[in-house]
Amino acid sequence: MRLHPLVADGLIAAALTTVAVLLGTEAVAQGWPALDPLAWTLVALLTLPLVLRTRAPVTVCLAVHACWAVYVTLDYWPVVGSFGPMLAVYTVASLRPDRTAAACAALLAGVWIYAGLRSDAGAMASVAGQAVGFPLVLWRFGYVARRTGELTLRLRAEQADRARREVAEERVRIARELHDVVAHHIAVINVQAGLARFVFHSDARTARDALDTIEGASGEALAELRRMLGLLRADGVQGADGGAPAPGLGQLDEMVTRVRTGGVGVRLRVTGTPRPLPPGVQLCVYRVVQEALTNVLKHAPGADAAVELAYRAGEVTVSVTDDGPAGGLVPDTPAERGGHGLIGMRERAKLYGGTIAVGPRSEGGFGVRLTLPTPVQAARRGGTVRE
């Protein structure tokens, strides 16, 4: 349980007042005059103002030292009133600059020596040592406390700044993913809209199928937009996407069918023994295939593409290849093909400890090959990209 600073200071002042009262009752046994009502009043003035020590440290320090000087001048036992000034000096050192703390420490030393002169001149060597040692120790402890507080505030500020940067990076990642998703669906819609307009009067069935594909692609694009924008609004809070599952390998057939209706001959082949994969790995494979097929739609019209998903020991591999644009057009360079999509592919591969190769094929066309290790090995391998 954390106490309010004013309450904590009140408890400390009460504790010091209790200690001073208990010591005051021993004054006669120590050879000093008994404390009368004036002395008790001065003791209260030496400790009770400490309730405000963190609110006005210098003012409290000066006030308690003034009261202590009066207390010593009246020849009461100095030890009874020494605790308040000592705590006041520590407080100044912990909250104020070194110059102010040094002045208050010197004030404590001066009153301490004055008390020694008033009580027993024969013990001045011990009194002088105490007058130097105690203020220095209190000053040092206060300085350490102040530096610790400053470093704590700086650390918290750095942590908050790091958290803001991580949120910004996550939003950039989400924005890139949103770009990949929307670009894929818009490419499909664009191709299907052109097809529907071309055959609108000559082939009503084909036009109807194209419109159905447009409807489905636009619906999926809107769903993805809602999911991603929900994440952005909730600052990454889980569940902000309304519970909609992320796409995975089970949706590859639907994607291939959708692209095939856009005029690209796509073949999907699965080799090896299928096995359950983590959702993140499935999403990574899905998005890379989606981006690769989107590039085929945009940059290689009339090309045939092949998607091969291979389950191997300790890893899963997916490749997307095409035979180049129809009509002998000059194929795009990797930078023209990929754009921001290539950056997204690379970052996804790195995130899951995989490798990705992107570039033209020697036999013609373009290819993307992604290899992701199993989760156990993923943490041990770094992601790379080759072009």
mmCIF file of C-alpha atoms in Angstrom:
data_model
loop_
_atom_site.group_PDB
_atom_site.id
_atom_site.type_symbol
_atom_site.label_atom_id
_atom_site.label_comp_id
_atom_site.label_asym_id
_atom_site.label_seq_id
_atom_site.Cartn_x
_atom_site.Cartn_y
_atom_site.Cartn_z
ATOM 1 C CA MET A 1 0.000 0.000 0.000
ATOM 2 C CA ARG A 2 1.416 3.377 -1.024
ATOM 3 C CA LEU A 3 0.871 6.283 1.359
ATOM 4 C CA HIS A 4 0.282 9.846 0.322
ATOM 5 C CA PRO A 5 3.538 11.834 0.809
ATOM 6 C CA LEU A 6 1.885 14.169 3.299
ATOM 7 C CA VAL A 7 0.643 11.198 5.343
ATOM 8 C CA ALA A 8 4.072 9.560 5.262
ATOM 9 C CA ASP A 9 5.758 12.774 6.406
ATOM 10 C CA GLY A 10 3.166 13.122 9.172
ATOM 11 C CA LEU A 11 3.956 9.629 10.439
ATOM 12 C CA ILE A 12 7.699 10.395 10.388
ATOM 13 C CA ALA A 13 7.165 13.640 12.303
ATOM 14 C CA ALA A 14 5.030 11.814 14.853
ATOM 15 C CA ALA A 15 7.699 9.141 15.268
ATOM 16 C CA LEU A 16 10.455 11.728 15.789
ATOM 17 C CA THR A 17 8.265 13.600 18.278
ATOM 18 C CA THR A 18 7.772 10.375 20.246
ATOM 19 C CA VAL A 19 11.526 9.694 20.283
ATOM 20 C CA ALA A 20 12.216 13.278 21.422
ATOM 21 C CA VAL A 21 9.647 12.986 24.238
ATOM 22 C CA LEU A 22 11.158 9.707 25.444
ATOM 23 C CA LEU A 23 14.644 11.236 25.413
ATOM 24 C CA GLY A 24 13.371 14.366 27.166
ATOM 25 C CA THR A 25 12.224 12.303 30.133
ATOM 26 C CA GLU A 26 15.856 11.122 30.530
ATOM 27 C CA ALA A 27 17.320 14.632 30.631
ATOM 28 C CA VAL A 28 17.663 14.712 34.440
ATOM 29 C CA ALA A 29 19.340 11.293 34.483
ATOM 30 C CA GLN A 30 21.890 12.657 31.979
ATOM 31 C CA GLY A 31 22.702 15.654 34.180
ATOM 32 C CA TRP A 32 20.574 18.220 32.353
ATOM 33 C CA PRO A 33 17.694 20.349 33.609
ATOM 34 C CA ALA A 34 14.240 18.826 33.380
ATOM 35 C CA LEU A 35 12.195 19.958 30.408
ATOM 36 C CA ASP A 36 9.547 22.515 31.317
ATOM 37 C CA PRO A 37 6.519 23.540 29.200
ATOM 38 C CA LEU A 38 8.657 25.964 27.169
ATOM 39 C CA ALA A 39 11.128 23.205 26.392
ATOM 40 C CA TRP A 40 8.341 20.840 25.345
ATOM 41 C CA THR A 41 6.918 23.548 23.112
ATOM 42 C CA LEU A 42 10.298 23.981 21.448
ATOM 43 C CA VAL A 43 10.582 20.177 21.008
ATOM 44 C CA ALA A 44 7.214 20.186 19.239
ATOM 45 C CA LEU A 45 8.362 23.061 17.018
ATOM 46 C CA LEU A 46 11.493 21.070 16.175
ATOM 47 C CA THR A 47 9.649 17.994 14.927
ATOM 48 C CA LEU A 48 6.086 18.781 13.926
ATOM 49 C CA PRO A 49 7.013 21.148 11.039
ATOM 50 C CA LEU A 50 8.634 18.132 9.380
ATOM 51 C CA VAL A 51 5.152 17.263 8.124
ATOM 52 C CA LEU A 52 5.784 19.886 5.429
ATOM 53 C CA ARG A 53 9.423 18.947 4.771
ATOM 54 C CA THR A 54 8.844 17.820 1.175
ATOM 55 C CA ARG A 55 6.572 20.757 0.387
ATOM 56 C CA ALA A 56 8.993 23.474 1.584
ATOM 57 C CA PRO A 57 12.277 21.789 2.527
ATOM 58 C CA VAL A 58 14.436 24.906 2.856
ATOM 59 C CA THR A 59 11.858 26.830 4.888
ATOM 60 C CA VAL A 60 11.326 23.893 7.246
ATOM 61 C CA CYS A 61 15.093 23.437 7.617
ATOM 62 C CA LEU A 62 15.615 27.089 8.565
ATOM 63 C CA ALA A 63 12.659 27.033 10.989
ATOM 64 C CA VAL A 64 13.746 23.931 12.901
ATOM 65 C CA HIS A 65 17.348 25.164 13.123
ATOM 66 C CA ALA A 66 16.139 28.479 14.528
ATOM 67 C CA CYS A 67 14.068 26.636 17.135
ATOM 68 C CA TRP A 68 16.997 24.352 17.928
ATOM 69 C CA ALA A 69 19.293 27.368 18.436
ATOM 70 C CA VAL A 70 16.767 28.862 20.888
ATOM 71 C CA TYR A 71 16.448 25.472 22.614
ATOM 72 C CA VAL A 72 20.251 25.224 23.017
ATOM 73 C CA THR A 73 20.520 28.829 24.217
ATOM 74 C CA LEU A 74 18.100 28.021 27.074
ATOM 75 C CA ASP A 75 20.535 25.265 28.153
ATOM 76 C CA TYR A 76 18.313 22.269 27.579
ATOM 77 C CA TRP A 77 19.776 18.919 26.579
ATOM 78 C CA PRO A 78 20.769 19.466 22.873
ATOM 79 C CA VAL A 79 20.400 15.831 21.873
ATOM 80 C CA VAL A 80 16.623 15.951 22.356
ATOM 81 C CA GLY A 81 16.241 18.553 19.623
ATOM 82 C CA SER A 82 18.857 17.239 17.176
ATOM 83 C CA PHE A 83 16.718 14.776 15.200
ATOM 84 C CA GLY A 84 14.500 17.334 13.512
ATOM 85 C CA PRO A 85 17.370 19.449 12.076
ATOM 86 C CA MET A 86 19.185 16.319 10.888
ATOM 87 C CA LEU A 87 16.162 15.046 8.967
ATOM 88 C CA ALA A 88 15.592 18.550 7.577
ATOM 89 C CA VAL A 89 19.146 18.672 6.173
ATOM 90 C CA TYR A 90 18.725 15.232 4.583
ATOM 91 C CA THR A 91 15.457 16.374 2.988
ATOM 92 C CA VAL A 92 17.058 19.490 1.500
ATOM 93 C CA ALA A 93 19.937 17.416 0.111
ATOM 94 C CA SER A 94 17.495 14.957 -1.479
ATOM 95 C CA LEU A 95 15.290 17.606 -3.099
ATOM 96 C CA ARG A 96 17.390 20.694 -3.767
ATOM 97 C CA PRO A 97 20.643 21.495 -5.660
ATOM 98 C CA ASP A 98 24.035 20.840 -4.081
ATOM 99 C CA ARG A 99 24.690 24.496 -3.283
ATOM 100 C CA THR A 100 21.514 24.806 -1.219
ATOM 101 C CA ALA A 101 22.187 21.473 0.478
ATOM 102 C CA ALA A 102 25.726 22.569 1.361
ATOM 103 C CA ALA A 103 24.446 25.769 2.990
ATOM 104 C CA CYS A 104 21.940 23.815 5.115
ATOM 105 C CA ALA A 105 24.606 21.275 6.071
ATOM 106 C CA ALA A 106 26.896 24.123 7.159
ATOM 107 C CA LEU A 107 24.020 25.548 9.225
ATOM 108 C CA LEU A 108 23.602 22.192 10.977
ATOM 109 C CA ALA A 109 27.361 22.067 11.693
ATOM 110 C CA GLY A 110 27.312 25.614 13.076
ATOM 111 C CA VAL A 111 24.423 24.993 15.490
ATOM 112 C CA TRP A 112 26.010 21.684 16.500
ATOM 113 C CA ILE A 113 29.288 23.411 17.445
ATOM 114 C CA TYR A 114 27.329 26.145 19.249
ATOM 115 C CA ALA A 115 25.565 23.459 21.287
ATOM 116 C CA GLY A 116 28.945 21.938 22.163
ATOM 117 C CA LEU A 117 30.282 25.274 23.356
ATOM 118 C CA ARG A 118 27.193 25.801 25.530
ATOM 119 C CA SER A 119 27.378 22.373 27.127
ATOM 120 C CA ASP A 120 30.938 21.085 27.615
ATOM 121 C CA ALA A 121 33.974 22.869 26.194
ATOM 122 C CA GLY A 122 36.213 19.966 27.221
ATOM 123 C CA ALA A 123 34.626 17.639 24.633
ATOM 124 C CA MET A 124 34.981 20.013 21.691
ATOM 125 C CA ALA A 125 37.156 17.621 19.715
ATOM 126 C CA SER A 126 34.342 15.044 19.682
ATOM 127 C CA VAL A 127 31.745 17.732 19.033
ATOM 128 C CA ALA A 128 33.742 19.101 16.071
ATOM 129 C CA GLY A 129 34.049 15.626 14.606
ATOM 130 C CA GLN A 130 30.313 15.117 14.912
ATOM 131 C CA ALA A 131 29.633 18.577 13.480
ATOM 132 C CA VAL A 132 31.618 17.655 10.379
ATOM 133 C CA GLY A 133 30.693 13.972 10.060
ATOM 134 C CA PHE A 134 26.930 14.050 10.531
ATOM 135 C CA PRO A 135 26.207 16.856 8.004
ATOM 136 C CA LEU A 136 28.483 15.204 5.420
ATOM 137 C CA VAL A 137 26.791 11.823 5.848
ATOM 138 C CA LEU A 138 23.319 13.366 5.641
ATOM 139 C CA TRP A 139 24.336 15.396 2.589
ATOM 140 C CA ARG A 140 25.714 12.287 0.888
ATOM 141 C CA PHE A 141 22.623 10.191 1.654
ATOM 142 C CA GLY A 142 20.372 12.969 0.376
ATOM 143 C CA TYR A 143 22.455 13.335 -2.794
ATOM 144 C CA VAL A 144 22.205 9.588 -3.499
ATOM 145 C CA ALA A 145 18.444 9.693 -2.925
ATOM 146 C CA ARG A 146 18.095 12.653 -5.299
ATOM 147 C CA ARG A 147 20.189 11.014 -8.018
ATOM 148 C CA THR A 148 18.254 7.779 -7.621
ATOM 149 C CA GLY A 149 14.990 9.662 -8.057
ATOM 150 C CA GLU A 150 16.296 11.472 -11.151
ATOM 151 C CA LEU A 151 17.522 8.213 -12.687
ATOM 152 C CA THR A 152 14.192 6.564 -11.925
ATOM 153 C CA LEU A 153 12.306 9.360 -13.677
ATOM 154 C CA ARG A 154 14.674 9.146 -16.642
ATOM 155 C CA LEU A 155 14.252 5.380 -16.824
ATOM 156 C CA ARG A 156 10.480 5.713 -16.768
ATOM 157 C CA ALA A 157 10.633 8.331 -19.520
ATOM 158 C CA GLU A 158 12.854 6.049 -21.637
ATOM 159 C CA GLN A 159 10.513 3.125 -21.045
ATOM 160 C CA ALA A 160 7.525 5.233 -22.052
ATOM 161 C CA ASP A 161 9.378 6.425 -25.150
ATOM 162 C CA ARG A 162 10.346 2.843 -26.023
ATOM 163 C CA ALA A 163 6.738 1.763 -25.592
ATOM 164 C CA ARG A 164 5.602 4.565 -27.912
ATOM 165 C CA ARG A 165 8.170 3.507 -30.518
ATOM 166 C CA GLU A 166 7.057 -0.106 -30.295
ATOM 167 C CA VAL A 167 3.443 0.955 -30.766
ATOM 168 C CA ALA A 168 4.454 3.058 -33.773
ATOM 169 C CA GLU A 169 6.422 0.161 -35.266
ATOM 170 C CA GLU A 170 3.489 -2.171 -34.738
ATOM 171 C CA ARG A 171 1.170 0.287 -36.450
ATOM 172 C CA VAL A 172 3.565 0.510 -39.388
ATOM 173 C CA ARG A 173 3.574 -3.273 -39.617
ATOM 174 C CA ILE A 174 -0.221 -3.341 -39.519
ATOM 175 C CA ALA A 175 -0.381 -0.617 -42.162
ATOM 176 C CA ARG A 176 1.912 -2.599 -44.457
ATOM 177 C CA GLU A 177 -0.167 -5.704 -43.923
ATOM 178 C CA LEU A 178 -3.274 -3.693 -44.719
ATOM 179 C CA HIS A 179 -1.582 -2.479 -47.903
ATOM 180 C CA ASP A 180 -0.856 -6.065 -48.954
ATOM 181 C CA VAL A 181 -4.412 -7.192 -48.275
ATOM 182 C CA VAL A 182 -6.155 -4.280 -49.978
ATOM 183 C CA ALA A 183 -3.776 -4.352 -52.966
ATOM 184 C CA HIS A 184 -4.583 -8.021 -53.544
ATOM 185 C CA HIS A 185 -8.343 -7.546 -53.418
ATOM 186 C CA ILE A 186 -8.293 -4.352 -55.472
ATOM 187 C CA ALA A 187 -6.212 -6.088 -58.154
ATOM 188 C CA VAL A 188 -8.767 -8.908 -58.332
ATOM 189 C CA ILE A 189 -11.657 -6.426 -58.448
ATOM 190 C CA ASN A 190 -9.949 -4.403 -61.171
ATOM 191 C CA VAL A 191 -9.378 -7.445 -63.382
ATOM 192 C CA GLN A 192 -12.904 -8.769 -62.838
ATOM 193 C CA ALA A 193 -14.482 -5.377 -63.506
ATOM 194 C CA GLY A 194 -12.634 -5.169 -66.832
ATOM 195 C CA LEU A 195 -13.728 -8.689 -67.702
ATOM 196 C CA ALA A 196 -17.355 -7.970 -66.800
ATOM 197 C CA ARG A 197 -17.416 -4.833 -68.946
ATOM 198 C CA PHE A 198 -15.829 -6.697 -71.876
ATOM 199 C CA VAL A 199 -18.360 -9.558 -71.911
ATOM 200 C CA PHE A 200 -21.349 -7.698 -70.502
ATOM 201 C CA HIS A 201 -23.385 -7.947 -73.730
ATOM 202 C CA SER A 202 -21.855 -11.063 -75.288
ATOM 203 C CA ASP A 203 -21.571 -13.474 -72.312
ATOM 204 C CA ALA A 204 -23.971 -12.730 -69.486
ATOM 205 C CA ARG A 205 -22.913 -15.789 -67.461
ATOM 206 C CA THR A 206 -19.234 -14.811 -67.466
ATOM 207 C CA ALA A 207 -20.165 -11.254 -66.545
ATOM 208 C CA ARG A 208 -22.315 -12.551 -63.682
ATOM 209 C CA ASP A 209 -19.442 -14.727 -62.414
ATOM 210 C CA ALA A 210 -17.098 -11.753 -62.566
ATOM 211 C CA LEU A 211 -19.537 -9.646 -60.559
ATOM 212 C CA ASP A 212 -19.853 -12.454 -57.999
ATOM 213 C CA THR A 213 -16.086 -12.498 -57.668
ATOM 214 C CA ILE A 214 -16.032 -8.719 -57.255
ATOM 215 C CA GLU A 215 -18.663 -8.981 -54.547
ATOM 216 C CA GLY A 216 -16.704 -11.630 -52.672
ATOM 217 C CA ALA A 217 -13.354 -9.845 -52.994
ATOM 218 C CA SER A 218 -14.810 -6.514 -51.898
ATOM 219 C CA GLY A 219 -16.505 -8.173 -48.921
ATOM 220 C CA GLU A 220 -13.225 -9.774 -47.847
ATOM 221 C CA ALA A 221 -11.403 -6.471 -48.320
ATOM 222 C CA LEU A 222 -13.924 -4.704 -46.087
ATOM 223 C CA ALA A 223 -13.588 -7.436 -43.461
ATOM 224 C CA GLU A 224 -9.806 -7.057 -43.481
ATOM 225 C CA LEU A 225 -10.149 -3.282 -43.222
ATOM 226 C CA ARG A 226 -12.464 -3.603 -40.231
ATOM 227 C CA ARG A 227 -10.051 -6.014 -38.551
ATOM 228 C CA MET A 228 -6.986 -3.854 -39.086
ATOM 229 C CA LEU A 229 -8.671 -0.560 -38.235
ATOM 230 C CA GLY A 230 -10.088 -2.170 -35.115
ATOM 231 C CA LEU A 231 -6.554 -3.040 -34.067
ATOM 232 C CA LEU A 232 -5.366 0.497 -34.738
ATOM 233 C CA ARG A 233 -8.199 2.057 -32.747
ATOM 234 C CA ALA A 234 -7.604 -0.242 -29.789
ATOM 235 C CA ASP A 235 -3.820 0.377 -29.824
ATOM 236 C CA GLY A 236 -3.091 -3.275 -30.283
ATOM 237 C CA VAL A 237 -5.463 -4.619 -27.595
ATOM 238 C CA GLN A 238 -6.294 -8.230 -28.203
ATOM 239 C CA GLY A 239 -9.838 -8.874 -29.252
ATOM 240 C CA ALA A 240 -10.233 -5.550 -31.005
ATOM 241 C CA ASP A 241 -10.835 -7.347 -34.279
ATOM 242 C CA GLY A 242 -14.169 -8.640 -33.086
ATOM 243 C CA GLY A 243 -12.922 -12.211 -32.893
ATOM 244 C CA ALA A 244 -12.472 -12.654 -36.669
ATOM 245 C CA PRO A 245 -9.828 -15.347 -37.246
ATOM 246 C CA ALA A 246 -6.688 -14.489 -39.177
ATOM 247 C CA PRO A 247 -6.427 -16.201 -42.569
ATOM 248 C CA GLY A 248 -4.237 -19.286 -42.795
ATOM 249 C CA LEU A 249 -3.324 -22.208 -45.028
ATOM 250 C CA GLY A 250 -6.935 -23.373 -45.074
ATOM 251 C CA GLN A 251 -7.823 -20.326 -47.188
ATOM 252 C CA LEU A 252 -5.153 -20.879 -49.870
ATOM 253 C CA ASP A 253 -7.629 -22.748 -52.094
ATOM 254 C CA GLU A 254 -10.068 -19.823 -51.938
ATOM 255 C CA MET A 255 -7.321 -17.366 -52.814
ATOM 256 C CA VAL A 256 -6.134 -19.457 -55.772
ATOM 257 C CA THR A 257 -9.698 -19.783 -57.031
ATOM 258 C CA ARG A 258 -10.238 -16.049 -56.754
ATOM 259 C CA VAL A 259 -7.049 -15.263 -58.667
ATOM 260 C CA ARG A 260 -7.858 -17.909 -61.274
ATOM 261 C CA THR A 261 -11.161 -16.172 -61.990
ATOM 262 C CA GLY A 262 -9.147 -13.001 -62.582
ATOM 263 C CA GLY A 263 -7.597 -14.540 -65.685
ATOM 264 C CA VAL A 264 -4.421 -16.050 -64.222
ATOM 265 C CA GLY A 265 -3.980 -19.783 -64.523
ATOM 266 C CA VAL A 266 -2.910 -20.771 -61.027
ATOM 267 C CA ARG A 267 -2.053 -24.284 -59.886
ATOM 268 C CA LEU A 268 -1.808 -25.211 -56.212
ATOM 269 C CA ARG A 269 0.285 -28.194 -55.222
ATOM 270 C CA VAL A 270 0.881 -29.525 -51.703
ATOM 271 C CA THR A 271 3.698 -31.978 -51.032
ATOM 272 C CA GLY A 272 4.730 -33.736 -47.853
ATOM 273 C CA THR A 273 2.505 -34.606 -44.930
ATOM 274 C CA PRO A 274 0.374 -31.635 -43.818
ATOM 275 C CA ARG A 275 0.637 -30.909 -40.117
ATOM 276 C CA PRO A 276 -0.706 -28.212 -37.773
ATOM 277 C CA LEU A 277 1.286 -24.995 -37.828
ATOM 278 C CA PRO A 278 1.145 -21.992 -35.478
ATOM 279 C CA PRO A 279 -1.343 -19.310 -36.580
ATOM 280 C CA GLY A 280 1.456 -16.779 -37.047
ATOM 281 C CA VAL A 281 3.365 -19.060 -39.413
ATOM 282 C CA GLN A 282 0.188 -19.769 -41.379
ATOM 283 C CA LEU A 283 -0.566 -16.054 -41.653
ATOM 284 C CA CYS A 284 3.000 -15.392 -42.834
ATOM 285 C CA VAL A 285 2.717 -18.021 -45.600
ATOM 286 C CA TYR A 286 -0.744 -16.772 -46.593
ATOM 287 C CA ARG A 287 0.336 -13.123 -46.876
ATOM 288 C CA VAL A 288 3.461 -13.941 -48.902
ATOM 289 C CA VAL A 289 1.434 -16.023 -51.353
ATOM 290 C CA GLN A 290 -1.180 -13.286 -51.504
ATOM 291 C CA GLU A 291 1.401 -10.598 -52.274
ATOM 292 C CA ALA A 292 3.126 -12.776 -54.886
ATOM 293 C CA LEU A 293 -0.125 -13.541 -56.715
ATOM 294 C CA THR A 294 -1.125 -9.884 -56.535
ATOM 295 C CA ASN A 295 2.122 -9.010 -58.282
ATOM 296 C CA VAL A 296 1.340 -11.585 -60.972
ATOM 297 C CA LEU A 297 -2.054 -9.951 -61.525
ATOM 298 C CA LYS A 298 -0.595 -6.456 -61.726
ATOM 299 C CA HIS A 299 2.718 -7.014 -63.488
ATOM 300 C CA ALA A 300 2.388 -10.227 -65.523
ATOM 301 C CA PRO A 301 -0.995 -10.152 -67.295
ATOM 302 C CA GLY A 302 -1.768 -13.399 -69.043
ATOM 303 C CA ALA A 303 0.894 -15.352 -67.152
ATOM 304 C CA ASP A 304 0.389 -18.782 -65.619
ATOM 305 C CA ALA A 305 1.415 -19.199 -61.999
ATOM 306 C CA ALA A 306 2.150 -22.115 -59.719
ATOM 307 C CA VAL A 307 1.932 -22.242 -55.927
ATOM 308 C CA GLU A 308 3.720 -25.108 -54.207
ATOM 309 C CA LEU A 309 3.450 -25.735 -50.483
ATOM 310 C CA ALA A 310 5.935 -28.281 -49.159
ATOM 311 C CA TYR A 311 5.993 -29.777 -45.667
ATOM 312 C CA ARG A 312 9.514 -30.919 -44.815
ATOM 313 C CA ALA A 313 11.277 -32.091 -41.673
ATOM 314 C CA GLY A 314 11.677 -29.059 -39.443
ATOM 315 C CA GLU A 315 10.413 -26.512 -41.948
ATOM 316 C CA VAL A 316 7.683 -25.524 -44.353
ATOM 317 C CA THR A 317 8.403 -24.056 -47.806
ATOM 318 C CA VAL A 318 6.127 -22.207 -50.196
ATOM 319 C CA SER A 319 7.049 -21.012 -53.668
ATOM 320 C CA VAL A 320 5.105 -18.882 -56.131
ATOM 321 C CA THR A 321 6.370 -18.818 -59.712
ATOM 322 C CA ASP A 322 5.046 -17.486 -63.003
ATOM 323 C CA ASP A 323 6.149 -17.855 -66.627
ATOM 324 C CA GLY A 324 6.160 -14.138 -67.355
ATOM 325 C CA PRO A 325 3.666 -11.804 -69.024
ATOM 326 C CA ALA A 326 1.978 -12.895 -72.216
ATOM 327 C CA GLY A 327 2.889 -11.317 -75.536
ATOM 328 C CA GLY A 328 6.630 -11.196 -74.864
ATOM 329 C CA LEU A 329 6.475 -8.086 -72.664
ATOM 330 C CA VAL A 330 9.629 -7.143 -70.771
ATOM 331 C CA PRO A 331 9.326 -8.521 -67.220
ATOM 332 C CA ASP A 332 9.491 -6.148 -64.318
ATOM 333 C CA THR A 333 12.566 -5.901 -62.124
ATOM 334 C CA PRO A 334 12.326 -7.170 -58.543
ATOM 335 C CA ALA A 335 11.996 -3.621 -57.223
ATOM 336 C CA GLU A 336 9.140 -2.881 -59.631
ATOM 337 C CA ARG A 337 7.474 -6.174 -58.847
ATOM 338 C CA GLY A 338 7.732 -5.967 -55.081
ATOM 339 C CA GLY A 339 7.670 -2.339 -53.931
ATOM 340 C CA HIS A 340 6.475 -2.186 -50.359
ATOM 341 C CA GLY A 341 5.310 -5.789 -50.756
ATOM 342 C CA LEU A 342 8.906 -7.009 -50.942
ATOM 343 C CA ILE A 343 9.663 -5.174 -47.715
ATOM 344 C CA GLY A 344 6.662 -6.816 -46.092
ATOM 345 C CA MET A 345 7.766 -10.262 -47.301
ATOM 346 C CA ARG A 346 11.247 -9.738 -45.921
ATOM 347 C CA GLU A 347 10.002 -8.559 -42.526
ATOM 348 C CA ARG A 348 7.564 -11.452 -42.230
ATOM 349 C CA ALA A 349 10.315 -13.942 -43.001
ATOM 350 C CA LYS A 350 12.621 -12.302 -40.459
ATOM 351 C CA LEU A 351 9.894 -12.277 -37.819
ATOM 352 C CA TYR A 352 9.580 -16.063 -37.949
ATOM 353 C CA GLY A 353 13.269 -16.806 -38.465
ATOM 354 C CA GLY A 354 12.866 -17.774 -42.119
ATOM 355 C CA THR A 355 14.465 -16.982 -45.446
ATOM 356 C CA ILE A 356 12.945 -15.615 -48.631
ATOM 357 C CA ALA A 357 14.311 -15.441 -52.171
ATOM 358 C CA VAL A 358 12.712 -13.052 -54.654
ATOM 359 C CA GLY A 359 13.732 -12.435 -58.271
ATOM 360 C CA PRO A 360 13.555 -13.396 -61.947
ATOM 361 C CA ARG A 361 13.914 -17.049 -62.906
ATOM 362 C CA SER A 362 16.535 -18.289 -65.375
ATOM 363 C CA GLU A 363 13.857 -20.065 -67.418
ATOM 364 C CA GLY A 364 11.758 -16.912 -67.547
ATOM 365 C CA GLY A 365 9.170 -15.328 -65.345
ATOM 366 C CA PHE A 366 9.429 -14.438 -61.688
ATOM 367 C CA GLY A 367 9.622 -16.414 -58.470
ATOM 368 C CA VAL A 368 9.189 -16.082 -54.729
ATOM 369 C CA ARG A 369 10.369 -18.811 -52.368
ATOM 370 C CA LEU A 370 9.747 -18.657 -48.596
ATOM 371 C CA THR A 371 11.159 -21.130 -46.077
ATOM 372 C CA LEU A 372 10.063 -21.040 -42.456
ATOM 373 C CA PRO A 373 11.613 -23.242 -39.746
ATOM 374 C CA THR A 374 9.653 -25.011 -37.049
ATOM 375 C CA PRO A 375 8.916 -22.906 -33.935
ATOM 376 C CA VAL A 376 11.690 -24.633 -31.974
ATOM 377 C CA GLN A 377 14.310 -23.660 -34.522
ATOM 378 C CA ALA A 378 12.842 -20.298 -35.406
ATOM 379 C CA ALA A 379 14.386 -18.587 -32.405
ATOM 380 C CA ARG A 380 17.844 -19.799 -33.373
ATOM 381 C CA ARG A 381 17.911 -18.663 -36.990
ATOM 382 C CA GLY A 382 17.977 -15.189 -38.473
ATOM 383 C CA GLY A 383 15.870 -14.117 -41.424
ATOM 384 C CA THR A 384 17.486 -13.116 -44.684
ATOM 385 C CA VAL A 385 16.288 -12.006 -48.082
ATOM 386 C CA ARG A 386 17.977 -12.627 -51.384
ATOM 387 C CA GLU A 387 17.204 -11.135 -54.772
#
